[in-house]
Amino acid sequence: MTPPRRWYLTTPIYYASGDPHIGHAYTTILADVLARFARQIGTTVFFLTGTDEHGPKIQDEAERRGIQPLELCDLMAGGFSAAWTKLDISHDRFIRTTEDEHKAVVTAFLQRLWDRGQIYKAAYTGWYCVYEERFWTEKDLGPDNTCPDCGRGVDRVEETNYFFKMSEYQEALIEHIEQNPDWIVPEERKNEVLGFLQQPLGDLSISRPKSRVHWGITLPFDEDHTAYVWVDALANYLTASGAIDATQPIGEQGFEDVSGSWWPCDLHLVGKDIITMHAVYWPTLLMGVGLPVPKQILAHGWWVVDDTKMSKSIGNVIDPLALSDEFGTDAVRWFLLREMPTGADASYSIERFMTRYGELANVLGNLASRVIAMVGKYRDGVVPDAPGTGLDEQIKATFETARDAMARYKVHEALAAAMDLARTANGYVEDREPWSQAKDSGAAAELDETLASLCRVLAALCALFEPVAPSKMAELATRLGFDAVPTFDEARAVTLAGQTVLKGTPLFPRMDTA
Ligand code: ME8
């Protein structure tokens, strides 16, 4: 990522049929760290998240609970929204697909496909997995007619659907992927999509008869059908971009000119489970209406728990909010982002969580406490006026490493480099022995230099850790006498001379691992 001045970033919109778990939290926190980092280096960000509220999955869950689908959606959207507040997510917009504006954009989108001759009606026979909200052909199925992805039973469906002529865009899509080698990252996912595209691409069923799925957006050209939930959901990215004004007459809605809006999106961040929908369905649909495709798609890996798939029936679903209650939001954010190499899979266990937490407490937290305590003890809490250049080289190198890692979306590498800087600073304390310098009346200038250097490194760490630990770094900034967390540029050049530092409780209290 080399963010331009304006950057539009999205997460998937999560199904409003269940509560957020660490998988959802991971994607959203990763997006948040990317957004905060981009803002740190001066980019204007538009960060979108939200909930996916139509289709049989929601319809069935509402029926099971004996409530109206919209009641269920209100409840779940409220739950996701509250979770993101608690996890310090700095999104600019939370979209719900039941909003009128979105319904109007989807309607206009479908009408546009229809007007451009991109849709036809045909009989369909196949197998449908409600959990994944997708059709499978007979040959795809697992044993005893199960979904090849999730293993649940599938329903046999015979009905008339409307189809989007997706197959007509197969060549154009392959060409786009080949000409833009970073369009899908990481490479492994790009190869997966190219592999998928080696088979003839079928057309995409984009509707459901209302008799089966009433909870959806009605097709503008046939009121007996609702839109396929994935078409409805993917279009959320367009709705929020402000490109389409569906209140205008056809021809003036913005499909010809997206300037002035956030479209095309700079980055769709998704889990690897939904790469096909984002890298095949969505761009071909956009080609079908004549809009530019998103600029990049990043698919991350999968969280499992103690090396086992997370599932309600096993009862091992990790609740990020409970973790946050126990260890604090910033610790959850740090763990998830430091532990999972972007793009790869990772396994949650309480032992791994405690190991990562230990870094916060014993390395970063410990450094902050001892430096602030020493400035208190030896200099009455006022940062001495000395150059404080003792760790300049290391600070400069860390900012460079972090920027370079973030440009490649290697968030874990940027965070590892930041923690290494804190380790180096702890080593500097041991080497300089400020307690000995304090005892030596001839070493006052050296002690000043030691303390000033350590305060500067804390300012740098404040900036470097802010994207992942915004709340604790705001607290640290206050304790160092800043009005706000310094930006990367400010932190590199800052002097804290004369600032009063404040002691407080540990930023990351040590936990009893038992
Ligand atoms: O698919 N590990 O919603 P969804 C990592 N509504 N990430 C995980 C995860 C795990 N174990 N489990 C879930 C949908 N995720 C659609 C999206 S977008 C137009 C419509 C994350 O609620 C990951 O980002 O099933 C995955 O792609 C997403 O949640 C799926 O969320």
PDB file of C-alpha atoms and ligand atoms in Angstrom, residues 11-16 21-27 52 57 80 131 230 233-237 269-274 278 300-304 310 340, ligand 1:
ATOM      1  CA  THR A  11     -14.550  -4.686   5.000  1.00  0.00           C
ATOM      2  CA  PRO A  12     -17.108  -7.342   4.071  1.00  0.00           C
ATOM      3  CA  ILE A  13     -20.549  -6.538   5.417  1.00  0.00           C
ATOM      4  CA  TYR A  14     -21.278  -9.269   7.947  1.00  0.00           C
ATOM      5  CA  TYR A  15     -24.454 -11.352   7.994  1.00  0.00           C
ATOM      6  CA  ALA A  16     -26.986  -9.973  10.423  1.00  0.00           C
ATOM      7  CA  HIS A  21     -16.681 -13.369  16.646  1.00  0.00           C
ATOM      8  CA  ILE A  22     -12.910 -13.047  16.412  1.00  0.00           C
ATOM      9  CA  GLY A  23     -12.946 -13.701  12.655  1.00  0.00           C
ATOM     10  CA  HIS A  24     -15.139 -10.635  12.061  1.00  0.00           C
ATOM     11  CA  ALA A  25     -13.149  -8.692  14.631  1.00  0.00           C
ATOM     12  CA  TYR A  26      -9.871  -9.583  12.907  1.00  0.00           C
ATOM     13  CA  THR A  27     -10.978  -8.297   9.492  1.00  0.00           C
ATOM     14  CA  ASP A  52     -25.640  -7.822   5.142  1.00  0.00           C
ATOM     15  CA  LYS A  57     -30.153 -16.896   5.838  1.00  0.00           C
ATOM     16  CA  PHE A  80     -22.013  -5.249  15.386  1.00  0.00           C
ATOM     17  CA  TYR A 131     -25.350 -21.002   5.057  1.00  0.00           C
ATOM     18  CA  TRP A 230     -24.692 -11.518  -2.998  1.00  0.00           C
ATOM     19  CA  ALA A 233     -24.539  -7.175  -0.730  1.00  0.00           C
ATOM     20  CA  LEU A 234     -21.647  -6.455  -3.105  1.00  0.00           C
ATOM     21  CA  ALA A 235     -23.399  -3.311  -4.309  1.00  0.00           C
ATOM     22  CA  ASN A 236     -23.088  -1.860  -0.792  1.00  0.00           C
ATOM     23  CA  TYR A 237     -19.601  -0.715  -1.735  1.00  0.00           C
ATOM     24  CA  LEU A 269     -10.430  -6.294   2.386  1.00  0.00           C
ATOM     25  CA  VAL A 270     -12.034  -9.747   2.686  1.00  0.00           C
ATOM     26  CA  GLY A 271     -11.471 -13.187   4.164  1.00  0.00           C
ATOM     27  CA  LYS A 272     -10.256 -15.844   1.748  1.00  0.00           C
ATOM     28  CA  ASP A 273     -13.680 -17.536   1.942  1.00  0.00           C
ATOM     29  CA  ILE A 274     -15.295 -14.859  -0.208  1.00  0.00           C
ATOM     30  CA  HIS A 278     -15.195 -10.234  -4.809  1.00  0.00           C
ATOM     31  CA  HIS A 300      -6.617 -12.564   4.505  1.00  0.00           C
ATOM     32  CA  GLY A 301      -6.331 -15.969   6.145  1.00  0.00           C
ATOM     33  CA  TRP A 302      -8.478 -17.944   8.521  1.00  0.00           C
ATOM     34  CA  TRP A 303      -8.573 -18.061  12.309  1.00  0.00           C
ATOM     35  CA  VAL A 304      -9.013 -21.437  13.913  1.00  0.00           C
ATOM     36  CA  MET A 310     -14.402 -22.501  15.134  1.00  0.00           C
ATOM     37  CA  MET A 340      -1.535 -13.552  12.147  1.00  0.00           C
TER      38      MET A 340
HETATM   39  O1  ME8 B   1     -19.638 -13.686   4.078  1.00  0.00           O
HETATM   40  N1  ME8 B   1     -11.163 -16.202  10.325  1.00  0.00           N
HETATM   41  O2  ME8 B   1     -20.509 -12.487   5.859  1.00  0.00           O
HETATM   42  P1  ME8 B   1     -19.960 -13.283   7.122  1.00  0.00           P
HETATM   43  C1  ME8 B   1     -10.956 -15.041   9.699  1.00  0.00           C
HETATM   44  N2  ME8 B   1     -22.210 -11.272   4.286  1.00  0.00           N
HETATM   45  N3  ME8 B   1     -11.936 -14.251   9.222  1.00  0.00           N
HETATM   46  C2  ME8 B   1     -13.189 -14.655   9.400  1.00  0.00           C
HETATM   47  C3  ME8 B   1     -13.500 -15.874  10.049  1.00  0.00           C
HETATM   48  C4  ME8 B   1     -12.409 -16.659  10.532  1.00  0.00           C
HETATM   49  N4  ME8 B   1     -12.586 -17.806  11.174  1.00  0.00           N
HETATM   50  N5  ME8 B   1     -14.834 -16.001  10.059  1.00  0.00           N
HETATM   51  C5  ME8 B   1     -15.355 -14.896   9.454  1.00  0.00           C
HETATM   52  C6  ME8 B   1     -20.370 -12.817   4.546  1.00  0.00           C
HETATM   53  N6  ME8 B   1     -14.365 -14.083   9.063  1.00  0.00           N
HETATM   54  C7  ME8 B   1     -21.125 -11.885   3.619  1.00  0.00           C
HETATM   55  C8  ME8 B   1     -20.154 -10.853   3.069  1.00  0.00           C
HETATM   56  S1  ME8 B   1     -19.565  -8.734   1.529  1.00  0.00           S
HETATM   57  C9  ME8 B   1     -20.292  -7.934   0.258  1.00  0.00           C
HETATM   58  C10 ME8 B   1     -20.760  -9.901   2.064  1.00  0.00           C
HETATM   59  C11 ME8 B   1     -14.509 -12.770   8.400  1.00  0.00           C
HETATM   60  O3  ME8 B   1     -20.688 -12.722   8.290  1.00  0.00           O
HETATM   61  C12 ME8 B   1     -13.844 -12.744   7.033  1.00  0.00           C
HETATM   62  O4  ME8 B   1     -13.615 -11.423   6.673  1.00  0.00           O
HETATM   63  O5  ME8 B   1     -20.003 -14.747   6.894  1.00  0.00           O
HETATM   64  C13 ME8 B   1     -14.927 -13.314   6.155  1.00  0.00           C
HETATM   65  O6  ME8 B   1     -14.724 -12.992   4.795  1.00  0.00           O
HETATM   66  C14 ME8 B   1     -16.151 -12.611   6.732  1.00  0.00           C
HETATM   67  O7  ME8 B   1     -15.888 -12.551   8.150  1.00  0.00           O
HETATM   68  C15 ME8 B   1     -17.442 -13.362   6.456  1.00  0.00           C
HETATM   69  O8  ME8 B   1     -18.453 -12.786   7.238  1.00  0.00           O
END
